[in-house]
CSV table of C-alpha atoms in Angstrom, one decimal:
chain,number,residue,atom,x,y,z
E,1,MET,CA,-0.2,-36.1,7.1
E,2,ILE,CA,-2.2,-33.0,6.0
E,3,ARG,CA,0.0,-30.0,5.1
E,4,ARG,CA,-1.6,-26.6,5.5
E,5,LYS,CA,-0.5,-23.8,3.3
E,6,ILE,CA,0.4,-20.7,5.2
E,7,PRO,CA,-1.1,-17.7,3.4
E,8,ASP,CA,1.3,-15.1,2.1
E,9,ILE,CA,0.6,-11.7,3.6
E,10,SER,CA,2.5,-8.7,2.5
E,11,LYS,CA,4.4,-6.7,5.1
E,12,LYS,CA,2.3,-3.7,4.3
E,13,ARG,CA,-1.0,-5.6,4.9
E,14,LEU,CA,0.3,-7.2,8.1
E,15,ALA,CA,1.4,-3.8,9.4
E,16,PHE,CA,-2.0,-2.4,8.6
E,17,ASP,CA,-3.9,-5.2,10.3
E,18,LEU,CA,-1.7,-5.0,13.4
E,19,GLY,CA,-2.3,-1.2,13.5
E,20,ILE,CA,-6.0,-1.7,13.3
E,21,LEU,CA,-5.9,-4.3,16.0
E,22,VAL,CA,-4.1,-1.7,18.3
E,23,VAL,CA,-6.7,0.9,17.4
E,24,CYS,CA,-9.5,-1.6,18.4
E,25,TYR,CA,-7.7,-2.3,21.6
E,26,SER,CA,-8.2,1.3,22.6
E,27,TYR,CA,-12.0,1.1,22.5
E,28,PRO,CA,-12.5,0.3,26.2
E,29,VAL,CA,-10.2,3.1,27.1
E,30,LEU,CA,-12.0,5.5,24.9
E,31,SER,CA,-15.4,4.5,26.3
E,32,ARG,CA,-14.1,5.0,29.9
E,33,CYS,CA,-12.7,8.4,28.9
E,34,GLY,CA,-16.1,9.4,27.4
E,35,LEU,CA,-17.9,8.2,30.5
E,36,ALA,CA,-15.6,10.3,32.7
E,37,ALA,CA,-16.2,13.3,30.4
E,38,VAL,CA,-20.0,12.9,30.6
E,39,GLU,CA,-19.8,12.6,34.3
E,40,CYS,CA,-17.8,15.8,34.6
E,41,ARG,CA,-19.9,17.7,32.1
E,42,ASN,CA,-23.2,16.8,33.8
E,43,GLY,CA,-21.8,18.0,37.1
E,44,THR,CA,-22.4,14.7,39.0
E,45,SER,CA,-20.6,14.1,42.3
E,46,GLU,CA,-18.7,11.2,40.7
E,47,CYS,CA,-16.7,13.6,38.4
E,48,ASP,CA,-13.2,12.2,38.4
E,49,TYR,CA,-10.8,14.6,36.5
E,50,ASP,CA,-7.8,12.4,37.1
E,51,MET,CA,-9.5,9.4,35.4
E,52,PHE,CA,-10.5,11.6,32.5
E,53,PHE,CA,-7.1,12.9,31.9
E,54,VAL,CA,-5.3,9.6,32.3
E,55,THR,CA,-7.7,7.8,30.0
E,56,ALA,CA,-7.4,10.7,27.4
E,57,LYS,CA,-3.6,10.4,27.4
E,58,LEU,CA,-3.8,6.6,27.2
E,59,ALA,CA,-6.2,6.7,24.3
E,60,PHE,CA,-4.0,9.3,22.5
E,61,VAL,CA,-0.8,7.3,22.8
E,62,ILE,CA,-2.5,4.0,21.8
E,63,LEU,CA,-4.2,5.6,18.8
E,64,PHE,CA,-1.1,7.6,17.7
E,65,GLY,CA,1.2,4.6,18.0
E,66,GLY,CA,-1.2,2.3,16.2
E,67,LEU,CA,-2.0,4.7,13.4
E,68,ALA,CA,1.7,5.7,12.9
E,69,PHE,CA,2.6,2.0,12.5
E,70,ALA,CA,-0.4,1.2,10.3
E,71,PHE,CA,0.2,4.0,7.9
E,72,HIS,CA,4.0,4.3,8.1
E,73,PHE,CA,3.6,7.9,9.2
E,74,PRO,CA,7.1,9.4,8.9
E,75,GLU,CA,8.3,7.2,6.0
E,76,ILE,CA,5.6,8.3,3.6
E,77,PHE,CA,7.1,11.8,3.6
E,78,ALA,CA,10.8,10.9,3.3
E,79,PRO,CA,12.6,9.3,0.4
E,80,GLN,CA,14.2,5.9,0.7
E,81,GLY,CA,17.7,5.9,2.3
E,82,THR,CA,17.3,8.7,4.7
E,83,LEU,CA,17.9,9.0,8.4
E,84,LEU,CA,14.4,7.6,9.0
E,85,ASP,CA,15.7,4.2,8.0
E,86,PHE,CA,17.6,4.1,11.3
E,87,VAL,CA,16.0,6.5,13.7
E,88,GLY,CA,12.4,7.7,14.1
E,89,ASN,CA,10.6,5.3,11.8
E,90,SER,CA,7.1,4.2,12.4
E,91,HIS,CA,8.1,0.9,14.1
E,92,GLN,CA,10.2,2.8,16.7
E,93,ILE,CA,7.4,5.4,17.2
E,94,MET,CA,5.0,2.5,17.9
E,95,HIS,CA,7.4,1.0,20.5
E,96,VAL,CA,7.8,4.4,22.3
E,97,MET,CA,4.0,4.8,22.3
E,98,ALA,CA,3.7,1.3,23.7
E,99,TYR,CA,6.0,2.2,26.6
E,100,ALA,CA,4.0,5.4,27.2
E,101,ALA,CA,0.8,3.4,27.1
E,102,HIS,CA,2.1,1.0,29.7
E,103,TYR,CA,2.9,4.0,31.9
E,104,TYR,CA,-0.6,5.4,31.6
E,105,GLU,CA,-2.1,2.0,32.1
E,106,TRP,CA,-0.3,1.7,35.5
E,107,GLN,CA,-1.7,5.2,36.4
E,108,PHE,CA,-5.2,4.0,35.3
E,109,MET,CA,-5.0,0.9,37.4
E,110,ASP,CA,-3.8,3.0,40.3
E,111,LEU,CA,-6.8,5.2,40.0
E,112,LEU,CA,-9.1,2.2,39.8
E,113,SER,CA,-7.6,0.8,43.0
E,114,ARG,CA,-8.2,4.0,45.0
E,115,PRO,CA,-11.2,4.3,47.2
E,116,ALA,CA,-14.0,6.7,46.0
E,117,SER,CA,-13.0,9.3,48.6
E,118,HIS,CA,-10.3,10.7,46.3
E,119,ILE,CA,-12.9,11.9,43.8
E,120,VAL,CA,-13.3,15.7,43.9
E,121,SER,CA,-16.8,16.9,44.2
E,122,TYR,CA,-18.1,19.1,41.4
E,123,ASP,CA,-19.5,21.5,44.0
E,124,VAL,CA,-15.9,22.7,44.8
E,125,PHE,CA,-15.7,24.2,41.3
E,126,VAL,CA,-19.1,25.8,41.2
E,127,ARG,CA,-19.4,29.4,42.6
E,128,GLN,CA,-22.1,29.8,45.2
């Protein structure tokens, strides 16, 4: 029987790697948000403001949660043994942001399932 040695990874390194994985997970959302922004800026008839704002909110909560967890955001400013050991630490912030991300993902999926007729034409916002 061959025994494989499990590599020792420090908690700090593991948290950093998981945080970077979450940030990489946000790439498709960021690309869709950028695409919606370009469509709205160019004044095309496919400008979907709802899609832009939902994807922007989704990207923000994913990035904020991942970066807060990766860099131990509140803990680096507080000494050991404070209230942050129980309430408001980076792990809890990451979980709250994950719940918010699921909420915005449901809104995103709802927008994708709608027919194209819900898209507001850019001509409505342009003065004649």
